[in-house]
Every structure is written in C-alpha cells, then in structure tokens.
Amino acid sequence: MTMVVCIIAGGKAMAVVAGVFTLGWTHSVEKTEWQERWSPTAKGLVLQEARVQGSGAGMEPGDGAHREGKWWVWTPSLEPVPELVLAASGATVSGWRLCDADGCRELGRQTQTPLVLRPCD
C-alpha cells in the first residue's frame, strides 16, 4: 500500500503526493542546489538520501558523502519525523520543488504561511 503525503497551507490540503518524493531548493546565499528524497511511512517521513552541489554557508555534505557527478550524495541517519514545515517567505531565490511520480511542482515561491508536509489518510 502506498502511503500518501498531504501538503497543507493555512489549514487546507493543497495537494497530495503518493509514495517517495524529492524535495529540492536553491540555497539563498550559496545559490547551489540541495535535494532530499523522502518516503512516507506509518512512523512518519523518512529521509532516504540527501544531495548537494557544493558546500559552504551551512551546506556541508553529510557523513559518508561521495561524489556522483556534480553532486555530493549521502544517506542521513535520522529517525522518522512526523512532518516537515517549509518556510514560504517569497524572499528567497526560489520556492521548494517537490517531485514525485506525477512530476514536479513549485511550492512556497510567494509569501504565505509555512507549508506542512505529513503522511495523511
């Protein structure tokens, strides 16, 4: 059974993501890309992989990182989290890019309340 993730803003579900998804963004200072692959489970959201194109200003690759082309890639060792809260200030270089099997969408490019991603029924 595929778990579903709800994307909530201002108390309303905006969209749903089925199964594994990738969350990406451009760092506001370094202007480099960061991506994380997440999987919804009954225990919460599990971070399966992280990747970054550079380092600096808080964007250092994690323990055990290795190069894959232009990316530093690693597998974080974290417990599942109940939800992700994404700021949406409208003042950064880009919004959040959320990609799943149905394609990609940009979230939080405009100023709005924080976005919440969490497993849902």
PDB file of C-alpha atoms in Angstrom:
ATOM      1  CA  MET A   1       0.000   0.000   0.000  1.00  0.00           C
ATOM      2  CA  THR A   2       1.417   3.397  -0.998  1.00  0.00           C
ATOM      3  CA  MET A   3       1.399   5.999   1.753  1.00  0.00           C
ATOM      4  CA  VAL A   4       0.129   9.457   0.832  1.00  0.00           C
ATOM      5  CA  VAL A   5       1.611  12.810   1.912  1.00  0.00           C
ATOM      6  CA  CYS A   6      -0.644  15.847   2.390  1.00  0.00           C
ATOM      7  CA  ILE A   7       0.651  19.340   1.651  1.00  0.00           C
ATOM      8  CA  ILE A   8      -1.106  21.767   3.966  1.00  0.00           C
ATOM      9  CA  ALA A   9      -1.084  25.575   3.908  1.00  0.00           C
ATOM     10  CA  GLY A  10      -3.309  27.741   6.060  1.00  0.00           C
ATOM     11  CA  GLY A  11      -5.120  24.660   7.387  1.00  0.00           C
ATOM     12  CA  LYS A  12      -6.185  23.449   3.916  1.00  0.00           C
ATOM     13  CA  ALA A  13      -4.778  20.496   1.984  1.00  0.00           C
ATOM     14  CA  MET A  14      -3.330  21.856  -1.277  1.00  0.00           C
ATOM     15  CA  ALA A  15      -2.158  18.684  -2.970  1.00  0.00           C
ATOM     16  CA  VAL A  16      -1.162  15.128  -2.259  1.00  0.00           C
ATOM     17  CA  VAL A  17       1.951  13.192  -3.107  1.00  0.00           C
ATOM     18  CA  ALA A  18       1.875   9.421  -3.419  1.00  0.00           C
ATOM     19  CA  GLY A  19       4.892   7.423  -2.309  1.00  0.00           C
ATOM     20  CA  VAL A  20       8.516   8.580  -2.408  1.00  0.00           C
ATOM     21  CA  PHE A  21       9.119  12.250  -3.225  1.00  0.00           C
ATOM     22  CA  THR A  22      12.076  14.563  -3.706  1.00  0.00           C
ATOM     23  CA  LEU A  23      12.194  17.979  -2.091  1.00  0.00           C
ATOM     24  CA  GLY A  24      14.677  20.434  -3.623  1.00  0.00           C
ATOM     25  CA  TRP A  25      15.615  24.087  -3.247  1.00  0.00           C
ATOM     26  CA  THR A  26      18.310  26.606  -4.119  1.00  0.00           C
ATOM     27  CA  HIS A  27      20.304  27.894  -1.152  1.00  0.00           C
ATOM     28  CA  SER A  28      19.657  31.622  -0.737  1.00  0.00           C
ATOM     29  CA  VAL A  29      23.302  32.540  -0.035  1.00  0.00           C
ATOM     30  CA  GLU A  30      25.385  29.973  -1.923  1.00  0.00           C
ATOM     31  CA  LYS A  31      22.950  29.707  -4.876  1.00  0.00           C
ATOM     32  CA  THR A  32      23.600  25.953  -5.048  1.00  0.00           C
ATOM     33  CA  GLU A  33      21.023  23.212  -5.248  1.00  0.00           C
ATOM     34  CA  TRP A  34      20.069  20.856  -2.419  1.00  0.00           C
ATOM     35  CA  GLN A  35      17.784  17.827  -2.749  1.00  0.00           C
ATOM     36  CA  GLU A  36      16.356  15.316  -0.305  1.00  0.00           C
ATOM     37  CA  ARG A  37      14.463  12.104  -1.077  1.00  0.00           C
ATOM     38  CA  TRP A  38      11.713  11.312   1.451  1.00  0.00           C
ATOM     39  CA  SER A  39       9.468   8.311   1.986  1.00  0.00           C
ATOM     40  CA  PRO A  40       6.209   8.373   3.965  1.00  0.00           C
ATOM     41  CA  THR A  41       5.785   5.507   6.444  1.00  0.00           C
ATOM     42  CA  ALA A  42       3.391   4.686   9.272  1.00  0.00           C
ATOM     43  CA  LYS A  43       6.035   6.101  11.673  1.00  0.00           C
ATOM     44  CA  GLY A  44       6.428   9.403   9.798  1.00  0.00           C
ATOM     45  CA  LEU A  45       8.571  10.785   6.972  1.00  0.00           C
ATOM     46  CA  VAL A  46      11.911   9.039   6.459  1.00  0.00           C
ATOM     47  CA  LEU A  47      14.840  10.859   4.847  1.00  0.00           C
ATOM     48  CA  GLN A  48      16.367   8.302   2.455  1.00  0.00           C
ATOM     49  CA  GLU A  49      19.026  10.399   0.725  1.00  0.00           C
ATOM     50  CA  ALA A  50      20.401  13.942   0.623  1.00  0.00           C
ATOM     51  CA  ARG A  51      22.477  15.587  -2.079  1.00  0.00           C
ATOM     52  CA  VAL A  52      24.087  18.986  -2.507  1.00  0.00           C
ATOM     53  CA  GLN A  53      26.017  20.534  -5.411  1.00  0.00           C
ATOM     54  CA  GLY A  54      28.517  22.446  -3.300  1.00  0.00           C
ATOM     55  CA  SER A  55      29.451  23.343   0.230  1.00  0.00           C
ATOM     56  CA  GLY A  56      29.647  26.439   2.406  1.00  0.00           C
ATOM     57  CA  ALA A  57      27.254  28.561   4.489  1.00  0.00           C
ATOM     58  CA  GLY A  58      25.727  25.565   6.261  1.00  0.00           C
ATOM     59  CA  MET A  59      25.613  23.317   3.204  1.00  0.00           C
ATOM     60  CA  GLU A  60      28.372  20.866   4.031  1.00  0.00           C
ATOM     61  CA  PRO A  61      27.869  17.321   2.742  1.00  0.00           C
ATOM     62  CA  GLY A  62      26.926  14.810   5.455  1.00  0.00           C
ATOM     63  CA  ASP A  63      28.937  11.922   6.895  1.00  0.00           C
ATOM     64  CA  GLY A  64      29.880   9.308   4.315  1.00  0.00           C
ATOM     65  CA  ALA A  65      29.176  11.612   1.360  1.00  0.00           C
ATOM     66  CA  HIS A  66      30.563  10.607  -2.027  1.00  0.00           C
ATOM     67  CA  ARG A  67      30.640  12.339  -5.412  1.00  0.00           C
ATOM     68  CA  GLU A  68      28.151  11.470  -8.147  1.00  0.00           C
ATOM     69  CA  GLY A  69      28.871  13.869 -10.992  1.00  0.00           C
ATOM     70  CA  LYS A  70      28.271  17.407  -9.709  1.00  0.00           C
ATOM     71  CA  TRP A  71      26.555  16.181  -6.505  1.00  0.00           C
ATOM     72  CA  TRP A  72      27.750  15.199  -3.036  1.00  0.00           C
ATOM     73  CA  VAL A  73      25.383  12.350  -2.041  1.00  0.00           C
ATOM     74  CA  TRP A  74      24.884  10.652   1.341  1.00  0.00           C
ATOM     75  CA  THR A  75      22.365   8.696   3.404  1.00  0.00           C
ATOM     76  CA  PRO A  76      21.478  10.589   6.596  1.00  0.00           C
ATOM     77  CA  SER A  77      20.915   8.564   9.735  1.00  0.00           C
ATOM     78  CA  LEU A  78      17.796  10.169  11.209  1.00  0.00           C
ATOM     79  CA  GLU A  79      14.656   8.904  12.899  1.00  0.00           C
ATOM     80  CA  PRO A  80      11.341   9.403  11.056  1.00  0.00           C
ATOM     81  CA  VAL A  81       9.794  12.854  11.555  1.00  0.00           C
ATOM     82  CA  PRO A  82       6.034  13.408  11.926  1.00  0.00           C
ATOM     83  CA  GLU A  83       6.033  16.335   9.476  1.00  0.00           C
ATOM     84  CA  LEU A  84       8.161  18.828   7.573  1.00  0.00           C
ATOM     85  CA  VAL A  85       7.448  22.547   7.970  1.00  0.00           C
ATOM     86  CA  LEU A  86       8.667  24.602   5.000  1.00  0.00           C
ATOM     87  CA  ALA A  87       9.032  28.376   5.210  1.00  0.00           C
ATOM     88  CA  ALA A  88       7.481  30.320   2.348  1.00  0.00           C
ATOM     89  CA  SER A  89       8.803  33.876   2.640  1.00  0.00           C
ATOM     90  CA  GLY A  90       8.791  34.759  -1.048  1.00  0.00           C
ATOM     91  CA  ALA A  91      12.169  36.432  -0.407  1.00  0.00           C
ATOM     92  CA  THR A  92      14.452  33.563  -1.437  1.00  0.00           C
ATOM     93  CA  VAL A  93      15.881  32.708  -4.848  1.00  0.00           C
ATOM     94  CA  SER A  94      13.273  30.019  -5.438  1.00  0.00           C
ATOM     95  CA  GLY A  95      10.427  28.138  -3.849  1.00  0.00           C
ATOM     96  CA  TRP A  96      10.512  24.477  -2.878  1.00  0.00           C
ATOM     97  CA  ARG A  97      10.496  21.956  -5.760  1.00  0.00           C
ATOM     98  CA  LEU A  98       8.512  18.871  -4.886  1.00  0.00           C
ATOM     99  CA  CYS A  99       8.773  15.969  -7.339  1.00  0.00           C
ATOM    100  CA  ASP A 100       7.043  12.599  -7.317  1.00  0.00           C
ATOM    101  CA  ALA A 101       5.950  10.011  -9.891  1.00  0.00           C
ATOM    102  CA  ASP A 102       3.441  12.516 -11.321  1.00  0.00           C
ATOM    103  CA  GLY A 103       6.049  15.223 -11.993  1.00  0.00           C
ATOM    104  CA  CYS A 104       7.299  18.329 -10.211  1.00  0.00           C
ATOM    105  CA  ARG A 105       5.603  21.382  -8.740  1.00  0.00           C
ATOM    106  CA  GLU A 106       6.939  24.510  -7.103  1.00  0.00           C
ATOM    107  CA  LEU A 107       5.637  25.430  -3.657  1.00  0.00           C
ATOM    108  CA  GLY A 108       6.170  28.485  -1.478  1.00  0.00           C
ATOM    109  CA  ARG A 109       7.576  30.836  -4.112  1.00  0.00           C
ATOM    110  CA  GLN A 110       5.169  33.553  -2.960  1.00  0.00           C
ATOM    111  CA  THR A 111       4.868  34.777   0.609  1.00  0.00           C
ATOM    112  CA  GLN A 112       2.431  32.600   2.517  1.00  0.00           C
ATOM    113  CA  THR A 113       2.038  30.712   5.760  1.00  0.00           C
ATOM    114  CA  PRO A 114       4.510  27.845   6.179  1.00  0.00           C
ATOM    115  CA  LEU A 115       3.744  24.670   4.236  1.00  0.00           C
ATOM    116  CA  VAL A 116       3.409  21.424   6.155  1.00  0.00           C
ATOM    117  CA  LEU A 117       4.096  18.027   4.600  1.00  0.00           C
ATOM    118  CA  ARG A 118       2.963  14.970   6.543  1.00  0.00           C
ATOM    119  CA  PRO A 119       1.609  11.481   5.988  1.00  0.00           C
ATOM    120  CA  CYS A 120      -2.182  11.525   5.819  1.00  0.00           C
ATOM    121  CA  ASP A 121      -5.112   9.170   5.403  1.00  0.00           C
TER     122      ASP A 121
END
